[in-house]
GROMACS .gro file of N, CA and C in nm:
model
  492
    1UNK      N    1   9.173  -1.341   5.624
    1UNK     CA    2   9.245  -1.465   5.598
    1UNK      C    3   9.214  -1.566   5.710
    2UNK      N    4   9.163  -1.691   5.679
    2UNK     CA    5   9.193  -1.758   5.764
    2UNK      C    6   9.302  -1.805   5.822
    3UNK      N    7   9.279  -1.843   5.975
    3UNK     CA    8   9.359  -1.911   6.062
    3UNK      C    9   9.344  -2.072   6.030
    4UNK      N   10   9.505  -2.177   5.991
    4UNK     CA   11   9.485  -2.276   6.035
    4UNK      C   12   9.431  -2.355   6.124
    5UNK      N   13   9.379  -2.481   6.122
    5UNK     CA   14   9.308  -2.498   6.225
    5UNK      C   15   9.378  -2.592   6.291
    6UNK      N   16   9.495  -2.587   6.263
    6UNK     CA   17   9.592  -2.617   6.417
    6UNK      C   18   9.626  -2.529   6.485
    7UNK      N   19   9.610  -2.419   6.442
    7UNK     CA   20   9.654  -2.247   6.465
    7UNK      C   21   9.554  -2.145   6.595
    8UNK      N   22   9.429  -2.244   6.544
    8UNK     CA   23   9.334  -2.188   6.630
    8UNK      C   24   9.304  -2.270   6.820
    9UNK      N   25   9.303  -2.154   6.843
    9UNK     CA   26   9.239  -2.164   7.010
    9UNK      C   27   9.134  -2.291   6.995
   10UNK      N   28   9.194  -2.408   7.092
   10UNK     CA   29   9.068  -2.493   7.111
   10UNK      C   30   8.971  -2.480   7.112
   11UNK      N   31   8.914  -2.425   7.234
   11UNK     CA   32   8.753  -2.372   7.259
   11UNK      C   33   8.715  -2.298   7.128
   12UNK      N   34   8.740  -2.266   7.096
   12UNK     CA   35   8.736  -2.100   6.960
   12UNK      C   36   8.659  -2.195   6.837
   13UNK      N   37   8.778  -2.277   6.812
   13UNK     CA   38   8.766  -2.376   6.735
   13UNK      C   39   8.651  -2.494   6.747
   14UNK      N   40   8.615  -2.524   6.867
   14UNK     CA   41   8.534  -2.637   6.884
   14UNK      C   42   8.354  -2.521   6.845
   15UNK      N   43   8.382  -2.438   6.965
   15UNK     CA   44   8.222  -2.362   6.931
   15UNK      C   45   8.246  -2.319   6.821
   16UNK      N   46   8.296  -2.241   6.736
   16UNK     CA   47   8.228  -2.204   6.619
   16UNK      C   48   8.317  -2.258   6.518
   17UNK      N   49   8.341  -2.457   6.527
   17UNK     CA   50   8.352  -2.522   6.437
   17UNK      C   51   8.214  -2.506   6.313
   18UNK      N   52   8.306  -2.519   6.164
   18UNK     CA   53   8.238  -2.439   6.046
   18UNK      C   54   8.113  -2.529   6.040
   19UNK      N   55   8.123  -2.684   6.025
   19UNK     CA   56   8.012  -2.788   6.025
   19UNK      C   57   7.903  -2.752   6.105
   20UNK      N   58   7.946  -2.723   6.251
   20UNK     CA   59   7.851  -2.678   6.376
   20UNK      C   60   7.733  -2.556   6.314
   21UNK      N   61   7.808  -2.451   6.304
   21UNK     CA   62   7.771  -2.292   6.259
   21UNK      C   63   7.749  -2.331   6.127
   22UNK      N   64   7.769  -2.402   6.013
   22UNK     CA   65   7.658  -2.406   5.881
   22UNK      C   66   7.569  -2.510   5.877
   23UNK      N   67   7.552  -2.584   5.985
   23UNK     CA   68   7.447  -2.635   6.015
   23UNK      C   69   7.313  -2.595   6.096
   24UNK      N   70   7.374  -2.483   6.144
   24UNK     CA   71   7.272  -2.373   6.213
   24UNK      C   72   7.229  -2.302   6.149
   25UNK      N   73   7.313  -2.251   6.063
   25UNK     CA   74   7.222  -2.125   5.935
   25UNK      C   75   7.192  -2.228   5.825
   26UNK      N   76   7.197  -2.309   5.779
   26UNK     CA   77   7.140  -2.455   5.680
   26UNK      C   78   6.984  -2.430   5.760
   27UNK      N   79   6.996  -2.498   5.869
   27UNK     CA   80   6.845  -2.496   5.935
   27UNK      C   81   6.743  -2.383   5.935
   28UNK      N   82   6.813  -2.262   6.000
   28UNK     CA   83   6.734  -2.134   5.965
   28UNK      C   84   6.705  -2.135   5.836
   29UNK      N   85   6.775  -2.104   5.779
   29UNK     CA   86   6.774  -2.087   5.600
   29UNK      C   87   6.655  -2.204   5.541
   30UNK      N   88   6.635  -2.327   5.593
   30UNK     CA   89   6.576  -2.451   5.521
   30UNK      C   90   6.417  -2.410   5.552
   31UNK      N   91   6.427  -2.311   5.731
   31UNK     CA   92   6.260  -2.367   5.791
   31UNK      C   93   6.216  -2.237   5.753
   32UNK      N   94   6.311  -2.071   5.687
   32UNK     CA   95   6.275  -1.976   5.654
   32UNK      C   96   6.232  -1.994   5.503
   33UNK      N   97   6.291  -2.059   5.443
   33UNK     CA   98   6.233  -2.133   5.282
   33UNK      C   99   6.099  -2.182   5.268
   34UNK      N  100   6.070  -2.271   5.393
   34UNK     CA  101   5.938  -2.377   5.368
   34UNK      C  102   5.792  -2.264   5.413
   35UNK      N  103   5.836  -2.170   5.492
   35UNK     CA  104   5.743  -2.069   5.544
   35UNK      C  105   5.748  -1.939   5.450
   36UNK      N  106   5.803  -1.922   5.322
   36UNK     CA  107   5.753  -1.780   5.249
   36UNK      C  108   5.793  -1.829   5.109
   37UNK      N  109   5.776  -1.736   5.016
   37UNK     CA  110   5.774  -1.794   4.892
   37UNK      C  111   5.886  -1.708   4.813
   38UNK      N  112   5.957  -1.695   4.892
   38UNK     CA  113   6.103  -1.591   4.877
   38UNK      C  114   6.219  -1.678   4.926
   39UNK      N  115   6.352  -1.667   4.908
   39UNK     CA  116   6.442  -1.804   4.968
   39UNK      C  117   6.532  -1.653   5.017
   40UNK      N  118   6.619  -1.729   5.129
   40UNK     CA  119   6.672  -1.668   5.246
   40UNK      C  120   6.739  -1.550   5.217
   41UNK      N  121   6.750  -1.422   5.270
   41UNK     CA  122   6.837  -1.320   5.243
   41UNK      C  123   6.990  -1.328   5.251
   42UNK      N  124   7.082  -1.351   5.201
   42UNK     CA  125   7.221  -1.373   5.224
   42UNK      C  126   7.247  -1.249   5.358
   43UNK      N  127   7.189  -1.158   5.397
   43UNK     CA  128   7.205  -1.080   5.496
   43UNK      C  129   7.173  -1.139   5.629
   44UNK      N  130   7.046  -1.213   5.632
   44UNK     CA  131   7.020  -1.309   5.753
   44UNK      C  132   7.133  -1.345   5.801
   45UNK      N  133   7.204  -1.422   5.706
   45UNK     CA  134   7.288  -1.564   5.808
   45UNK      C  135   7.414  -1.450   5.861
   46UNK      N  136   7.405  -1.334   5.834
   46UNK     CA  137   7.510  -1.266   5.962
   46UNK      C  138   7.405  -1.270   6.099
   47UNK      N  139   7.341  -1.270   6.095
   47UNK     CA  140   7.234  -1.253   6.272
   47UNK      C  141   7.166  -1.358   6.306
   48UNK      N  142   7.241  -1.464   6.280
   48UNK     CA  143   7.174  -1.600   6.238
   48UNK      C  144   7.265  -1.633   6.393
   49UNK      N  145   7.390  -1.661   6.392
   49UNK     CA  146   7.478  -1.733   6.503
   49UNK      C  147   7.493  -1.631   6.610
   50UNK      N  148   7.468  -1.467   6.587
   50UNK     CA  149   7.484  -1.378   6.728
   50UNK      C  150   7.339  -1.410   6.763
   51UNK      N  151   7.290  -1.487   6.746
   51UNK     CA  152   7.128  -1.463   6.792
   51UNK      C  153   7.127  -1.638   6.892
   52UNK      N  154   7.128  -1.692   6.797
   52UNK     CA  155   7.131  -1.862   6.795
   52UNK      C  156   7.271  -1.892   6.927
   53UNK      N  157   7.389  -1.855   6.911
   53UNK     CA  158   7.435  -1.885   6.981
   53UNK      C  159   7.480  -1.802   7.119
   54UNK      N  160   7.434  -1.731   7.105
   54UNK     CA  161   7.469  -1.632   7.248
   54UNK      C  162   7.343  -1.690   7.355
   55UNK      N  163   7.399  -1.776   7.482
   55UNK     CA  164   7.335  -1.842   7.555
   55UNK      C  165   7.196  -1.745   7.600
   56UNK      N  166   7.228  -1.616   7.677
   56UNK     CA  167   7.127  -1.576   7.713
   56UNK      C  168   7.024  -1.500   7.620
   57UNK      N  169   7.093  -1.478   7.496
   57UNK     CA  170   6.919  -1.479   7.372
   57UNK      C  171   6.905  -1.564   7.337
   58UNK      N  172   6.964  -1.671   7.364
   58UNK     CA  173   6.889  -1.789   7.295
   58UNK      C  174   6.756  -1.868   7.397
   59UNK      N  175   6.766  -1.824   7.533
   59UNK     CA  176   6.707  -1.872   7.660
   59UNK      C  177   6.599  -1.790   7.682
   60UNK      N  178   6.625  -1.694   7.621
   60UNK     CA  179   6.486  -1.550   7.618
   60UNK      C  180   6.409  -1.613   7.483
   61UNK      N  181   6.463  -1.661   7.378
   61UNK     CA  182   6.347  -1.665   7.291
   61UNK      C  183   6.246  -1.717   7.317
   62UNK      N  184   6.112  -1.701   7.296
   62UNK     CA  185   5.996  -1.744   7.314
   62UNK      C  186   6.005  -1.863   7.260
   63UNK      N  187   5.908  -1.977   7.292
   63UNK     CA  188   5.856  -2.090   7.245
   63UNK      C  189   5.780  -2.117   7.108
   64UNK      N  190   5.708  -1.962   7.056
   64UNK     CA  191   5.665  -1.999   6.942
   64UNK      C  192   5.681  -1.877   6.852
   65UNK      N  193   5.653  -1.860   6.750
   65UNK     CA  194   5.678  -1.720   6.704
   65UNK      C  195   5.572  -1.649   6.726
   66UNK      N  196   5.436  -1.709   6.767
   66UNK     CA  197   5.330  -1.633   6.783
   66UNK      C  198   5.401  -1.444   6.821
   67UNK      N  199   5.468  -1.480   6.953
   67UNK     CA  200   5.531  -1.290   6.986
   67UNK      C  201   5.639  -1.252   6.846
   68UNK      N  202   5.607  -1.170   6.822
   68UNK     CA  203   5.615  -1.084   6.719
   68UNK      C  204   5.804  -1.033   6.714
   69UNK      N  205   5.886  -1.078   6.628
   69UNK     CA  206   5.997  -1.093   6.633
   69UNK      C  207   6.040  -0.882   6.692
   70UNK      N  208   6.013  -0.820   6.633
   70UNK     CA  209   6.046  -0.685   6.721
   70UNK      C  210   5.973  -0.666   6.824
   71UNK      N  211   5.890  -0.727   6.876
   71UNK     CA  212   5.854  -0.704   7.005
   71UNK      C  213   5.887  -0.754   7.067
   72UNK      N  214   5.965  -0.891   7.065
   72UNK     CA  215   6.080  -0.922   7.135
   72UNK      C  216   6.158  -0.879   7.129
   73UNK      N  217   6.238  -0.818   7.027
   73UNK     CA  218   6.385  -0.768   7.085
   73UNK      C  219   6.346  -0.643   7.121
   74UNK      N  220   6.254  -0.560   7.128
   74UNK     CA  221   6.215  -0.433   7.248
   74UNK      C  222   6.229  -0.485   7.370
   75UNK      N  223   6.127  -0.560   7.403
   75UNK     CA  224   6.135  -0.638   7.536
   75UNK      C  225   6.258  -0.713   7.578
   76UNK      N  226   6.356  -0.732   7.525
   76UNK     CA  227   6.456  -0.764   7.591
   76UNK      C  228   6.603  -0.667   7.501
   77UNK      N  229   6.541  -0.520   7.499
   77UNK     CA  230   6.669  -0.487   7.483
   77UNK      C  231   6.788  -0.482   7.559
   78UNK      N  232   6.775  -0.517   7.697
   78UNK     CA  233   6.929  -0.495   7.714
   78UNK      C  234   7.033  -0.654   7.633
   79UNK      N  235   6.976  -0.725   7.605
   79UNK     CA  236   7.030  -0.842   7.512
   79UNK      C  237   7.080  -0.821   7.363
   80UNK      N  238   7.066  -0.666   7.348
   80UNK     CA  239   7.062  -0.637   7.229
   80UNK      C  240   7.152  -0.499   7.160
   81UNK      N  241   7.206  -0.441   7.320
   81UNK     CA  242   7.257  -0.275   7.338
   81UNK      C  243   7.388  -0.328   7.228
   82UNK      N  244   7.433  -0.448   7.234
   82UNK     CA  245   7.606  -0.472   7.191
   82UNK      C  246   7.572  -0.537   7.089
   83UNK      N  247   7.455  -0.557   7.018
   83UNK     CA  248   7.406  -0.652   6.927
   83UNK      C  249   7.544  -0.649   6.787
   84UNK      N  250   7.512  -0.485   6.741
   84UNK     CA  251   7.612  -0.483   6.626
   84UNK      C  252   7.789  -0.480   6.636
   85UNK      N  253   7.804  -0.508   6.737
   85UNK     CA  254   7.977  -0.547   6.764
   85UNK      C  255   7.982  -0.697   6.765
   86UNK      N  256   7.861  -0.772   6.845
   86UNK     CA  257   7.898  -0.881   6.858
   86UNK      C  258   7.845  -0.983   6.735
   87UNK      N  259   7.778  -0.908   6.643
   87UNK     CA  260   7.762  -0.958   6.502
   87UNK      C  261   7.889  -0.941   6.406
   88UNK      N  262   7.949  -0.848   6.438
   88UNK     CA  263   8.053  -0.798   6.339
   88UNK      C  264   8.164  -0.882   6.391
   89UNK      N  265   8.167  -0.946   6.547
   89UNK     CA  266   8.296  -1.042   6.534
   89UNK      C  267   8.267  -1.169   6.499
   90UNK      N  268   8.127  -1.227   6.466
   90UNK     CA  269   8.112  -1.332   6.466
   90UNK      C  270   8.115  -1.328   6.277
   91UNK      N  271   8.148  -1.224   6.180
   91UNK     CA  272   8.109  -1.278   6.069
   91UNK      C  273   8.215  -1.324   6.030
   92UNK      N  274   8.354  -1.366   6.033
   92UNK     CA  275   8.468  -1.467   6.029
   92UNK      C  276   8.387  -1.593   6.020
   93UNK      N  277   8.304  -1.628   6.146
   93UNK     CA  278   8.277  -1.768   6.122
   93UNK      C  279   8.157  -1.817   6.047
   94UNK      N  280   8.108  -1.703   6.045
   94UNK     CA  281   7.957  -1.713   5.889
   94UNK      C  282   7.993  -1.705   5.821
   95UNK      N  283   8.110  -1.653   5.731
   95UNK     CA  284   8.199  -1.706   5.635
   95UNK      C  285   8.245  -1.803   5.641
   96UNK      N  286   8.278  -1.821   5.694
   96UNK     CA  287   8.340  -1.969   5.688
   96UNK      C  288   8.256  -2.067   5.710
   97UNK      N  289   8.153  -2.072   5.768
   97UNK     CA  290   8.038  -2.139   5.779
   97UNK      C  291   7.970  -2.185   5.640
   98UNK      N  292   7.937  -2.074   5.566
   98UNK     CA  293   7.869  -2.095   5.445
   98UNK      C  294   7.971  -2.094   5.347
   99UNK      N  295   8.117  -2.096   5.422
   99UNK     CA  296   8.202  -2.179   5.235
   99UNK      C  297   8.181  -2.313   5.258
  100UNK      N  298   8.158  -2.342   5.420
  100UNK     CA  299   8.152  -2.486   5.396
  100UNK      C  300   8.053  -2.565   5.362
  101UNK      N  301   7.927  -2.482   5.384
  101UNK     CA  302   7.788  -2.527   5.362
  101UNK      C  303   7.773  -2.540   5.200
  102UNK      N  304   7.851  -2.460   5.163
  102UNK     CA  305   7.868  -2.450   4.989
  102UNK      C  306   7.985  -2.608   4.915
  103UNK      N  307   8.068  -2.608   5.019
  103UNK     CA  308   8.181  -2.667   4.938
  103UNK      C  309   8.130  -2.826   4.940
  104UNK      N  310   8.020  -2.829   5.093
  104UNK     CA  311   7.968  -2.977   5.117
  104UNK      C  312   7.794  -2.982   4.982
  105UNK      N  313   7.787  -2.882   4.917
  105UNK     CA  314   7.693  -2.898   4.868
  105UNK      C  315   7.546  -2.889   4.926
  106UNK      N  316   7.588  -2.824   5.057
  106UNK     CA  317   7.441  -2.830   5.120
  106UNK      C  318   7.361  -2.704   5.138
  107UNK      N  319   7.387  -2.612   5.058
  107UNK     CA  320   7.338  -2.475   5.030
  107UNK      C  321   7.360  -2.448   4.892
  108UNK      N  322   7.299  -2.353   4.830
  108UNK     CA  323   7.329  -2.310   4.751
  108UNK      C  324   7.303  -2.163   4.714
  109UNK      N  325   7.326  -2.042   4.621
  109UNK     CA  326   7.253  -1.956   4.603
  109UNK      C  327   7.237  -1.886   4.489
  110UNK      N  328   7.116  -1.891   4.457
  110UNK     CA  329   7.029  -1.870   4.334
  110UNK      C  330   7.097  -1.686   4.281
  111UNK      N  331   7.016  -1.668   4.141
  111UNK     CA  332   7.067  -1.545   4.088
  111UNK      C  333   7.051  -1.404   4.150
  112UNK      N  334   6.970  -1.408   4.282
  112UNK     CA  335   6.935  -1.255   4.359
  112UNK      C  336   7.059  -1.275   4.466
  113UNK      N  337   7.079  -1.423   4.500
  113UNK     CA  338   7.205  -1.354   4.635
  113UNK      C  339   7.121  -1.421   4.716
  114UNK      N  340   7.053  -1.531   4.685
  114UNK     CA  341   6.916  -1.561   4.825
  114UNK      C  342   7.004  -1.699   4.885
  115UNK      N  343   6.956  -1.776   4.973
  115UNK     CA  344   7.030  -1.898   5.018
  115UNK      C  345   6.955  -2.005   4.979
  116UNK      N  346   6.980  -2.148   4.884
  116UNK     CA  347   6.861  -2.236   4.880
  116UNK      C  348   6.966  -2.353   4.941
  117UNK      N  349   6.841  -2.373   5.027
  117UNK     CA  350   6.921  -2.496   5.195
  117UNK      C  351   6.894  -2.624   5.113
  118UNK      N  352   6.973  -2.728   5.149
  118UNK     CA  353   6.923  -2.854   5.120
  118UNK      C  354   6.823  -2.870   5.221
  119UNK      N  355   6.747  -3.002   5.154
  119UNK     CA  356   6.593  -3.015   5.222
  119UNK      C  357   6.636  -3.127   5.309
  120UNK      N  358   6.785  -3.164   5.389
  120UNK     CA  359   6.769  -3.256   5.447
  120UNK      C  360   6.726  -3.244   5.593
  121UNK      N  361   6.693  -3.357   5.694
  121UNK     CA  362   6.638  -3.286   5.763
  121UNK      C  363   6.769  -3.293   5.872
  122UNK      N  364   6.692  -3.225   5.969
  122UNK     CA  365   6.797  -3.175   6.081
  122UNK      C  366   6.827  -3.322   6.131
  123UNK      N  367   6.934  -3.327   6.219
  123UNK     CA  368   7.013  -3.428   6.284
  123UNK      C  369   6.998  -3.396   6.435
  124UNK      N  370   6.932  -3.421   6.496
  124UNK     CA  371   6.871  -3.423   6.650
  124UNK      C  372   6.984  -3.536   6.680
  125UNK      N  373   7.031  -3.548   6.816
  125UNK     CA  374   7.060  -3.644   6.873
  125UNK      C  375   7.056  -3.609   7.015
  126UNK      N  376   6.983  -3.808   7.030
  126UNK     CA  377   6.897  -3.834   7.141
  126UNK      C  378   7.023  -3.866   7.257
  127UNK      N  379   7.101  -3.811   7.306
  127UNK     CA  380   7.196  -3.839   7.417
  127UNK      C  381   7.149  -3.678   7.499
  128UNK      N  382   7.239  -3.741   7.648
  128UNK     CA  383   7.201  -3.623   7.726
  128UNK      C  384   7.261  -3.527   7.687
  129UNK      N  385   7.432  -3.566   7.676
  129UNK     CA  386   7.523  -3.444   7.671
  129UNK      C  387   7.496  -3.372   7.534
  130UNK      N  388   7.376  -3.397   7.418
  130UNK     CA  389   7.343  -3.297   7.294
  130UNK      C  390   7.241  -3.244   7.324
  131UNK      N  391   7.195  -3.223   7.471
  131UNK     CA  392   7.097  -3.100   7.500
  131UNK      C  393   7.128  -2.938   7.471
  132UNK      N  394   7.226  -2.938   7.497
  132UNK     CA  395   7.240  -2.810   7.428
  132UNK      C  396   7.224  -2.768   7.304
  133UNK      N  397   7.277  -2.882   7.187
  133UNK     CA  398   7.302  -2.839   7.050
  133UNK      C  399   7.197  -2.878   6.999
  134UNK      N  400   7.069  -2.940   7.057
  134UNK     CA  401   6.940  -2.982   7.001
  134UNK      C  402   6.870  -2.839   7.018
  135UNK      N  403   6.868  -2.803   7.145
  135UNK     CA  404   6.808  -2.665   7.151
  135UNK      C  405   6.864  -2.577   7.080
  136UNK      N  406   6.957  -2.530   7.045
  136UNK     CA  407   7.031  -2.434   6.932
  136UNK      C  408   6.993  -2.495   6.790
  137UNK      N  409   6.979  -2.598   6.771
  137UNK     CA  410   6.926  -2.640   6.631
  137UNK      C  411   6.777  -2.557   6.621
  138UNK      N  412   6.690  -2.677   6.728
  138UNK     CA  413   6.546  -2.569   6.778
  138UNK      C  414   6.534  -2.434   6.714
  139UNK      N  415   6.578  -2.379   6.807
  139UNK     CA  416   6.605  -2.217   6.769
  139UNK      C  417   6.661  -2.153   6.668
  140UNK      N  418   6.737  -2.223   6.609
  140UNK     CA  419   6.798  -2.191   6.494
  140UNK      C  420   6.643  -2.198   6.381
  141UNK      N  421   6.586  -2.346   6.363
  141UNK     CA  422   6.480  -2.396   6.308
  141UNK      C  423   6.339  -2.246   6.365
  142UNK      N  424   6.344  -2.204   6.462
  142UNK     CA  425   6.249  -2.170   6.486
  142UNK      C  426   6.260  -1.960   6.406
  143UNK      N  427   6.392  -1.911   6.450
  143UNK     CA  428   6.436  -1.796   6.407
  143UNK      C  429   6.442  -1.784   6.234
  144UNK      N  430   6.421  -1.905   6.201
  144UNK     CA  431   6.439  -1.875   5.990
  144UNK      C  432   6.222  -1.923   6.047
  145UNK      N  433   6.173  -1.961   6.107
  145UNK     CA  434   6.030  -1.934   6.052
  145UNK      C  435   5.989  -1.753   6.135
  146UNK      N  436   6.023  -1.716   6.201
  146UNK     CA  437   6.050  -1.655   6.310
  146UNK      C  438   6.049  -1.517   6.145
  147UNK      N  439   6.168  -1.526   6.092
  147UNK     CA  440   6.235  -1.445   6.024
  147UNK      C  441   6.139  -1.417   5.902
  148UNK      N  442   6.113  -1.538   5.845
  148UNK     CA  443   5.964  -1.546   5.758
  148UNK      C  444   5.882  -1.476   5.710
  149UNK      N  445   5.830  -1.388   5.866
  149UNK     CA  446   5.675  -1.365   5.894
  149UNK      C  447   5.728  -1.192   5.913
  150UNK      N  448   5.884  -1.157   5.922
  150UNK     CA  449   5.896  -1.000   5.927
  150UNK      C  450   5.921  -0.962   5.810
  151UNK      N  451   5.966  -0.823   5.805
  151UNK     CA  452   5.964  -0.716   5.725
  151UNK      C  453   6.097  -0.744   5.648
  152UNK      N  454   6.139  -0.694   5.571
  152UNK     CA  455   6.274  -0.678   5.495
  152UNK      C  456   6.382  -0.685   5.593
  153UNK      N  457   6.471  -0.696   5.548
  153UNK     CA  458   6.619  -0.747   5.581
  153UNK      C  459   6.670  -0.573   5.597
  154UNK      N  460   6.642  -0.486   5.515
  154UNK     CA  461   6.670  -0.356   5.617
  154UNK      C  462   6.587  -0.305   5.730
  155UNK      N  463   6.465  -0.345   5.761
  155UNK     CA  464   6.388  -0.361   5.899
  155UNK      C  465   6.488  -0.353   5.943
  156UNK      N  466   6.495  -0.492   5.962
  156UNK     CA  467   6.615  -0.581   6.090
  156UNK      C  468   6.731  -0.540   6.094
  157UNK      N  469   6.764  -0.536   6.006
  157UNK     CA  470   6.933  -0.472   6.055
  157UNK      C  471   6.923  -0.354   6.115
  158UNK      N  472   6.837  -0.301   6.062
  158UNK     CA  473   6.835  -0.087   6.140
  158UNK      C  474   6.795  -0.144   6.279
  159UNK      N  475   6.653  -0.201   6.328
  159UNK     CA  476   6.602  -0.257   6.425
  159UNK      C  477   6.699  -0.304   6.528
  160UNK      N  478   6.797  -0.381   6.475
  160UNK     CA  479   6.885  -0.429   6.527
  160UNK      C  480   7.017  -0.387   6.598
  161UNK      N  481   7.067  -0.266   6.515
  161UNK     CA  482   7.081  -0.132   6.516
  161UNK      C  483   7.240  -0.188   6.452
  162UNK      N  484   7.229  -0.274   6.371
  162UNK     CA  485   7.360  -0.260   6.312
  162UNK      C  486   7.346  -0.179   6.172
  163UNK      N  487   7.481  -0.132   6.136
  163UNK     CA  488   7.489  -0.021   6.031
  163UNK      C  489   7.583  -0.134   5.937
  164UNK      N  490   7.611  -0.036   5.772
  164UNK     CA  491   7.691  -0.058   5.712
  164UNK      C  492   7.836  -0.009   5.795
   0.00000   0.00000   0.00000
């Protein structure tokens, strides 16, 4: 059940405001669309915001996807030992993320369960204090081409080492 959102913890509320977080998996989801000829796994956008927003994997990701998405997270497993707890508290707000991405019309999903992103484009803004949320867009944009180029969606989750 959701919490009102007078109900909720400021900070709580501001970072994983729903607009913020379905605008991050919108992006993954849009740049993982334009790179394969398959549309997004509804399983992704759970490892979409523990990835994207946890400061220090987001600062380890490489610059391009050239390195090979499991050979990065080998190489930086200790970023990764708590991976499936700290996915499992964040899926409250990927729910809620993608009712809103749904309710604003800016997602949708087709008859397999896949995600189809609107094609708009991302919203960069050029001020200092949106350095942060430009780079999390980045990365967000870069982890759905990133996501693309691997193996199935049970790869990654086992890889990842989260379970049912």
């Amino acid at each position: 059940m959701n919490i009102s959102w007078t109900e909720r913890n400021t900070i709580v509320a501001n970072l994983f405001n729903p607009a913020f977080c379905g605008e991050i998996i919108r992006v993954c989801a849009k740049e993982y669309n334009k790179h394969t000829n398959t549309k997004f796994p509804y399983a992704y956008a759970f490892i979409i915001l523990p990835i994207v927003l946890h400061k220090a994997t987001r600062e380890r990701m490489p610059r391009s996807v050239r390195t090979y998405f499991f050979v990065w997270v080998e190489k930086n497993d200790d970023l990764f030992f708590d991976f499936a707890k700290r996915t499992k508290s964040m899926v409250k707000y990927t729910k809620e993320a993608l009712s809103f991405l749904l309710a604003h019309n800016k997602i949708e999903f087709n008859d397999n369960a896949e995600i189809v992103a609107s094609d708009e484009r991302v919203k960069k803004i050029n001020k200092e204090d949106y350095q942060e949320y430009n780079e999390i867009l980045k990365k967000a944009e870069m982890l759905g081409k990133w996501l693309s180029s691997t193996s199935d969606v049970k790869s990654i989750y086992s890889f990842l080492r989260i379970t049912p």
